[in-house]
Short mmCIF file of C-alpha atoms and ligand atoms in Angstrom, two decimals:
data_model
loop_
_atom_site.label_atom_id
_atom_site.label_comp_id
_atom_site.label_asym_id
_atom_site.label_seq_id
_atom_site.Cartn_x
_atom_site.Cartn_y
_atom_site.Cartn_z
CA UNK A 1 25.90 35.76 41.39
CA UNK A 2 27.15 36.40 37.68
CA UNK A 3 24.34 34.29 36.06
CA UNK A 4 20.95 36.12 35.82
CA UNK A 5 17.61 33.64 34.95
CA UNK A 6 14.44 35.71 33.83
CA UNK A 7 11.58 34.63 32.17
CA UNK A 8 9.67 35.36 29.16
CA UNK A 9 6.49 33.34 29.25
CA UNK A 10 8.10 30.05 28.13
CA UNK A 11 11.20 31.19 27.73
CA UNK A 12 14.41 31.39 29.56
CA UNK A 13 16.58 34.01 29.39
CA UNK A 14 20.58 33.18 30.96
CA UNK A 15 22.38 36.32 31.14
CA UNK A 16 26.48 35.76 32.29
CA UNK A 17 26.59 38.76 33.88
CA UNK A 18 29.99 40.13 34.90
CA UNK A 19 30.18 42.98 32.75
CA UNK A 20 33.44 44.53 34.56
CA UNK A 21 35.18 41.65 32.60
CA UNK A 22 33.83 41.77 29.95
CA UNK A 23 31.55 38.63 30.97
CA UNK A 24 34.53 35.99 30.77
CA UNK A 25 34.10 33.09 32.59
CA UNK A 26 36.00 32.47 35.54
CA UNK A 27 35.24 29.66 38.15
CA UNK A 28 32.68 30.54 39.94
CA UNK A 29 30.55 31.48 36.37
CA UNK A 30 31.23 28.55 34.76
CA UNK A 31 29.92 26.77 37.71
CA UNK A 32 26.81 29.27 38.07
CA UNK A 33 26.23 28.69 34.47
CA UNK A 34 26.05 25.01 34.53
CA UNK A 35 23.60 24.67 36.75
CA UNK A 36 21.26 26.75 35.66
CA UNK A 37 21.48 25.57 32.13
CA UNK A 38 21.01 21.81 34.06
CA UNK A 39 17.74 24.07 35.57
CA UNK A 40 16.25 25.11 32.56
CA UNK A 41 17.23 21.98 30.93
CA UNK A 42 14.93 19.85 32.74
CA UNK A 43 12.19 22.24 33.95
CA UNK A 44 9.25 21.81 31.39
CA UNK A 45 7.76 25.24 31.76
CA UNK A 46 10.38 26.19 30.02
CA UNK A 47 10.54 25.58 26.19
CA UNK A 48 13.25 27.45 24.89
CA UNK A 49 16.32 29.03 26.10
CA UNK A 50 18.43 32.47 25.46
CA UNK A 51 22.02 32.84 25.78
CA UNK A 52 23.06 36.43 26.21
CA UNK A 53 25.49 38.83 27.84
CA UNK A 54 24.76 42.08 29.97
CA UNK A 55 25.85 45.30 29.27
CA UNK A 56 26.73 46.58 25.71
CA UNK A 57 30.12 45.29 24.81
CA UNK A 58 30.52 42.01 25.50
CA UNK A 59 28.35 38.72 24.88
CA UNK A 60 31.34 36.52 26.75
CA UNK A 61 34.76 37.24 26.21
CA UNK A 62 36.37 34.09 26.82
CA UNK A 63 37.14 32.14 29.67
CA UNK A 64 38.92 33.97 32.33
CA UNK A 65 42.60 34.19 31.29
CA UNK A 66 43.91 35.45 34.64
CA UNK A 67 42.32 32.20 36.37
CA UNK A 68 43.14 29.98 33.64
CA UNK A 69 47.10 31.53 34.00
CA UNK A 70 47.74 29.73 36.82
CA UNK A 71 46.05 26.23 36.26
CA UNK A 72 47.61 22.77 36.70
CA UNK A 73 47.19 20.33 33.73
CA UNK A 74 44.87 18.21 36.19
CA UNK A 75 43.34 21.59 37.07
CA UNK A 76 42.89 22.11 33.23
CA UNK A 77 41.25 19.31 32.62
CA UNK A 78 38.76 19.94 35.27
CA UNK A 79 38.62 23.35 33.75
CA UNK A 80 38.09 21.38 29.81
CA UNK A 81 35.13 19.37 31.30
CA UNK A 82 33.10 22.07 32.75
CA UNK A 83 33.24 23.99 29.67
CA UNK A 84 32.30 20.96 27.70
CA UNK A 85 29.08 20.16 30.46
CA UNK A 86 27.93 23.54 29.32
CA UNK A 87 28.45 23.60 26.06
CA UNK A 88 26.84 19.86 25.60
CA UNK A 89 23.88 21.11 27.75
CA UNK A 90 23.18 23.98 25.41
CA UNK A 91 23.43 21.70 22.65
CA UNK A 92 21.75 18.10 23.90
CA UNK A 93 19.19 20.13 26.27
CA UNK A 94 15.49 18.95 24.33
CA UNK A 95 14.20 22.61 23.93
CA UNK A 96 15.78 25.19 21.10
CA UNK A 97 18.54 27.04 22.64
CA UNK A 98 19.46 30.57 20.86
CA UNK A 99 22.80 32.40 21.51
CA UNK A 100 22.07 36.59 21.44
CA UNK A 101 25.09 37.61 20.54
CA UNK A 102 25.65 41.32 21.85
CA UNK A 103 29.37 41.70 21.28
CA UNK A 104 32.56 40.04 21.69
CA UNK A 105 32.21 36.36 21.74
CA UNK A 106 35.83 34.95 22.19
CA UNK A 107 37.05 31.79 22.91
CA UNK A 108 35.02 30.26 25.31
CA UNK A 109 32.33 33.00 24.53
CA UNK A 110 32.47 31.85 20.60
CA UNK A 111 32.51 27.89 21.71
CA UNK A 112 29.45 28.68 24.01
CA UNK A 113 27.49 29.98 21.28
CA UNK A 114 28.18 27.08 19.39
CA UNK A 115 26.92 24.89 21.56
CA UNK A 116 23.79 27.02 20.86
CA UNK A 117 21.56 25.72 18.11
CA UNK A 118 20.91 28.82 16.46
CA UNK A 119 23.08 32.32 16.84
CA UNK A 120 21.83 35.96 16.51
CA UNK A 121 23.99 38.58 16.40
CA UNK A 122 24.10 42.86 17.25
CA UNK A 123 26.20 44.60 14.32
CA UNK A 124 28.57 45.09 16.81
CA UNK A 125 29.75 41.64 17.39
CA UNK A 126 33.59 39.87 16.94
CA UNK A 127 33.55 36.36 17.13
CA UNK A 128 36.74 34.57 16.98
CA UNK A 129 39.05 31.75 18.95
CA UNK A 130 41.86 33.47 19.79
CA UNK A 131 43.82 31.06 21.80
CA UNK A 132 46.43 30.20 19.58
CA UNK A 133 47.80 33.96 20.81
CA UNK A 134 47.52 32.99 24.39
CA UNK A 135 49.99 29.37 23.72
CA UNK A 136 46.69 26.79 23.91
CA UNK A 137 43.95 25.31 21.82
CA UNK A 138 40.15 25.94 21.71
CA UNK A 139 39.35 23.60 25.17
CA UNK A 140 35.74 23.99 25.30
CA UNK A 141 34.32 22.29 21.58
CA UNK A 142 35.68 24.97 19.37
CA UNK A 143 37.96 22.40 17.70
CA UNK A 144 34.96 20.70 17.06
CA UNK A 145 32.10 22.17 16.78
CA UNK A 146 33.56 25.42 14.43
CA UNK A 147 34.33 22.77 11.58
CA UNK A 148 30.81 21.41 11.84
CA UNK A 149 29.31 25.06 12.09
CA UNK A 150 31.39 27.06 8.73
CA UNK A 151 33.56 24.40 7.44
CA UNK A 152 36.74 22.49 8.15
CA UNK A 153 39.29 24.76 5.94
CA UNK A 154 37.39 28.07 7.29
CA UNK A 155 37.36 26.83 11.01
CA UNK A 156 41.65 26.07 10.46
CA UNK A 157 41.98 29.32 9.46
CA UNK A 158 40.28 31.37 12.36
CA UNK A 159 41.72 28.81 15.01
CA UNK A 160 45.13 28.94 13.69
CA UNK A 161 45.15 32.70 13.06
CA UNK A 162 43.18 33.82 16.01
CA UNK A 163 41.74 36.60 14.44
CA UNK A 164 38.18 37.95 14.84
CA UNK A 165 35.71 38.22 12.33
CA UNK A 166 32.75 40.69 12.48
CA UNK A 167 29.35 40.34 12.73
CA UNK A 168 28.95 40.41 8.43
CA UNK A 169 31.53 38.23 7.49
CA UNK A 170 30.01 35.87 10.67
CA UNK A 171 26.67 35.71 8.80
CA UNK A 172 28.61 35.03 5.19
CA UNK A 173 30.66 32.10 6.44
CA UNK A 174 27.44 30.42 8.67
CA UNK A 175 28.95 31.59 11.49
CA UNK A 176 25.64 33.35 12.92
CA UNK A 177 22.28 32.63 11.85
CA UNK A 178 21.14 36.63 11.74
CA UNK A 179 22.62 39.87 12.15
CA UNK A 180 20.35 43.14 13.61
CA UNK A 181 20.84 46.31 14.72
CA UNK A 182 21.63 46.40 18.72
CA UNK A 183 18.81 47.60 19.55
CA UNK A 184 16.82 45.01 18.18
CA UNK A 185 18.99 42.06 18.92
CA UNK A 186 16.85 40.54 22.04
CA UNK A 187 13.79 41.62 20.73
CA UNK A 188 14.47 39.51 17.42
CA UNK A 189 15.96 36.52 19.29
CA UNK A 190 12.74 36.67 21.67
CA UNK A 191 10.41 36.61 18.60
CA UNK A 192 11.91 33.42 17.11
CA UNK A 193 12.39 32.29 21.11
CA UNK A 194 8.36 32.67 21.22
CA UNK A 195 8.25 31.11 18.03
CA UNK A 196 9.69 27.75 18.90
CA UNK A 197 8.50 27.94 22.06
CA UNK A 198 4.73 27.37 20.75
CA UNK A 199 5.60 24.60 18.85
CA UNK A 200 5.48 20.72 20.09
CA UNK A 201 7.78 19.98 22.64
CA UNK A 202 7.88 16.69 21.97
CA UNK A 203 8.44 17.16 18.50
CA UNK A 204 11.16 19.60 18.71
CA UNK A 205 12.71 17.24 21.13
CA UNK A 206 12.76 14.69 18.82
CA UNK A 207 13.71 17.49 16.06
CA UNK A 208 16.64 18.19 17.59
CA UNK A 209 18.19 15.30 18.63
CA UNK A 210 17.62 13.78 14.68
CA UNK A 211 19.26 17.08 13.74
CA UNK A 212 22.39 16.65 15.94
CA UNK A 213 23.03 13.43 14.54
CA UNK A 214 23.26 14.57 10.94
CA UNK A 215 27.08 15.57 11.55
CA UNK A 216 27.87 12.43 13.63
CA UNK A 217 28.32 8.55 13.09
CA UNK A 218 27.15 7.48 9.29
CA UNK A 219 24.33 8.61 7.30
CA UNK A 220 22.33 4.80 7.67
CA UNK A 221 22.41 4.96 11.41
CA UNK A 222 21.41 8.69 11.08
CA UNK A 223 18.36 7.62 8.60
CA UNK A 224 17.30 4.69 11.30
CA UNK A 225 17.26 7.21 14.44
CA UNK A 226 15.17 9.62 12.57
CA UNK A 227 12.63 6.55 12.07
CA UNK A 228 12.35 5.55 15.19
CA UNK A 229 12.12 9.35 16.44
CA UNK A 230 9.09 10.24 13.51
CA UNK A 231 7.27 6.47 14.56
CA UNK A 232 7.45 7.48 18.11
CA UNK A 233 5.76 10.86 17.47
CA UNK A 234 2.36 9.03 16.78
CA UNK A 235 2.00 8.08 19.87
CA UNK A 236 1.72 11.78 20.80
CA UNK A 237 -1.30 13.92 21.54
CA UNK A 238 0.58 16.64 19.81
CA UNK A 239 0.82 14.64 16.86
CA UNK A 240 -3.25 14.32 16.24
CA UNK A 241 -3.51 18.10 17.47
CA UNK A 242 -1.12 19.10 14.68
CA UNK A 243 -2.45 17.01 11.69
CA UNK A 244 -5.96 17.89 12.92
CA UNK A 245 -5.93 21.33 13.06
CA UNK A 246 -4.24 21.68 10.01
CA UNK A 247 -7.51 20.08 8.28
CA UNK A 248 -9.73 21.50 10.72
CA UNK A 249 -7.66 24.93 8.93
CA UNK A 250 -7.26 26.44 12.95
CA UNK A 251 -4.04 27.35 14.68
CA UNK A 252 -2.44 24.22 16.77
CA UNK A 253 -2.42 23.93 20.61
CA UNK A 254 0.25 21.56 21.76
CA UNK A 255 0.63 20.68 25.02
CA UNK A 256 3.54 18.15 25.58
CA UNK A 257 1.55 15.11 25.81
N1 DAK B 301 39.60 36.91 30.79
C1 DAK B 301 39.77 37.73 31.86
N2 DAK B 301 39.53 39.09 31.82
C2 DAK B 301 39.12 39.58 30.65
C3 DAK B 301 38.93 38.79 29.48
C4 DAK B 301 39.19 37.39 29.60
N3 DAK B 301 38.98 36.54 28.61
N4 DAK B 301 38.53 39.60 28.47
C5 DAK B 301 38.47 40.86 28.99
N5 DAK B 301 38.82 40.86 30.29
C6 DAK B 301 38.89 41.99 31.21
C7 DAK B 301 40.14 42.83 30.97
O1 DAK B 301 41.25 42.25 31.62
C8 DAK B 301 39.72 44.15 31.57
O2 DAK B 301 39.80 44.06 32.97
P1 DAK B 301 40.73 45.10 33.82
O3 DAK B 301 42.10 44.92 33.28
O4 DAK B 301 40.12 46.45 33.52
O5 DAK B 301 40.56 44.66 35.24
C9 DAK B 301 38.23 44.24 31.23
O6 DAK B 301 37.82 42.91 30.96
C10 DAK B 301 37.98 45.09 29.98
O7 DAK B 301 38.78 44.57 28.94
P2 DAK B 301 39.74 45.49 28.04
O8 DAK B 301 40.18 46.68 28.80
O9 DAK B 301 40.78 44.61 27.47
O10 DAK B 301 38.72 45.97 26.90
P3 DAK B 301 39.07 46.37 25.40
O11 DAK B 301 37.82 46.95 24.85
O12 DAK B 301 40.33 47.19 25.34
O13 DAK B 301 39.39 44.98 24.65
C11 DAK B 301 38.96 42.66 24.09
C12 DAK B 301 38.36 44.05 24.50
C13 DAK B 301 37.83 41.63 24.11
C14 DAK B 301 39.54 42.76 22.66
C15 DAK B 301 40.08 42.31 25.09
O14 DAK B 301 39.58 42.41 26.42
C16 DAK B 301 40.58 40.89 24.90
O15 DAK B 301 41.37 40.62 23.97
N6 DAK B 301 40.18 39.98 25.79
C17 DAK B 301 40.65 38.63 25.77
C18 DAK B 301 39.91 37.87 24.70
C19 DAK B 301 40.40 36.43 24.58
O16 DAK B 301 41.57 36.16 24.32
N7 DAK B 301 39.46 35.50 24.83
C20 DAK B 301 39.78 34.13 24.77
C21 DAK B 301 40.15 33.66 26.14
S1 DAK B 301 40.85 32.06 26.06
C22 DAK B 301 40.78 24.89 27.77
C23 DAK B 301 39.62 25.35 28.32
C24 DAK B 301 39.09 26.56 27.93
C25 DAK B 301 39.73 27.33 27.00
C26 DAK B 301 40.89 26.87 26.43
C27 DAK B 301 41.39 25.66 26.78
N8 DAK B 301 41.35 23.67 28.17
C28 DAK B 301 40.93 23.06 29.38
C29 DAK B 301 42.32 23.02 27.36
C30 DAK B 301 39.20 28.62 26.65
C31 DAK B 301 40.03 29.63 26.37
C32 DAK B 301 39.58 31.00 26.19
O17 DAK B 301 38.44 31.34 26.17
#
């Protein structure tokens, strides 16, 4: 198994876990990785989810190049749309997911975090989509989701260079939400974890798919989801808990209902 799941009260911790290369994804990981992200995804214990990578150098450094070397173009695309599954779960999933960025994240490393909706990152990480060097494109959403993320003329440059940036010039061009020292990468990304994790599910459900649609389709049809997603919240228990307590000046307890 290269995918570790742990808990931290309500949160989730997935860990790719094949430090020996440098955590890139080959097959078997990428298929690992799907389904527990589909786990998480619809358990409801769980309220928010970490992305992370074990050992010290690498958060994920790509997809697997020697597996991808030999690929078909229909073997490819099969490859294209498991990468995408993953990447839309991390995104669509209705609970906060937060990338923990401990080192390289490359190619399909950099396209998983953006799937994320927030990134943290160590002061040792290089993010980057390299695969202009290797003769293909960014296959997994980087085309994508790096213009949305820092910026269409930004994104050209690092996918048609493929060079790296570092963990400060990440956090100047949007790239990464945070930068800390290693050391206190995890525990910062499991503070803000907790964080959203006591909030309203339902409400950071809702939160999150409004949010997702800011970037996508026109601003009118944007404007008439979030509407319907704020009306529907009032039919929540979460919804009287939160207004009351703030009057009632005590700390909320939602539950989900
Ligand atoms: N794939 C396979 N093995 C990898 C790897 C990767 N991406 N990255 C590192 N490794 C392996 C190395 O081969 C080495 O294994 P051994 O040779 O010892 O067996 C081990 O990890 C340690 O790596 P290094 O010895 O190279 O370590 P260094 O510190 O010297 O260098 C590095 C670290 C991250 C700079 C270097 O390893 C590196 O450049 N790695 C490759 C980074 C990269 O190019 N990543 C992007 C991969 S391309 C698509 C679908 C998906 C994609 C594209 C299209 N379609 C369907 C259209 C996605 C593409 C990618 O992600």
């Amino acid at each position: 198994m290269s995918i570790d799941v742990t808990r931290d009260g309500a949160v989730a911790i997935v860990t790719v876990n094949r430090p020996e290369a440098l955590n890139a994804l080959n097959l078997e990981t990428i298929q690992e990785l799907r389904s527990a992200l589909q786990a998480v995804a619809t358990d409801d214990s769980v309220r928010a989810v970490v992305l992370t990578g074990a050992g010290e150098k690498a958060f994920i450094a790509g997809a697997d190049i020697k597996y991808m070397s030999t690929l078909t173009v229909l073997e490819a695309r099969a490859w294209g749309a498991l990468g995408h599954a993953c990447a839309s779960l991390l995104e669509s999933m209705p609970k906060p997911t937060i990338a923990a960025i401990n080192g390289f994240a490359l190619g399909g490393g950099c396209e998983m975090a953006l799937g994320c909706d927030i990134r943290y990152a160590s002061t040792k990480a290089k993010l980057g989509q390299p695969e202009i060097n290797l003769g293909i494109l960014p296959g997994w959403g980087g085309s994508q989701r790096l213009p949305r993320v820092v910026g269409l003329g930004i994104a050209k440059e690092l996918i048609f260079t493929g060079r790296m940036v570092d963990a400060a010039e990440a956090a100047r061009i949007g790239l990464v939400n945070a930068v800390f020292e290693p050391e206190e990468l995890l525990p910062k990304t499991l503070e803000l974890a907790q964080q959203l994790a006591g909030k309203s599910p339902s409400a950071m459900a809702f939160a999150k798919q409004a949010t997702n649609l800011a970037l996508q389709g026109s601003v009118a049809d944007g404007l008439a989801q979030e509407a319907t997603l704020f009306a529907a919240l009032f039919a929540t228990e979460d919804q009287s808990e939160g207004m009351g307590a703030f009057i009632e000046k005590r700390p909320p307890s939602f539950t989900g209902r």
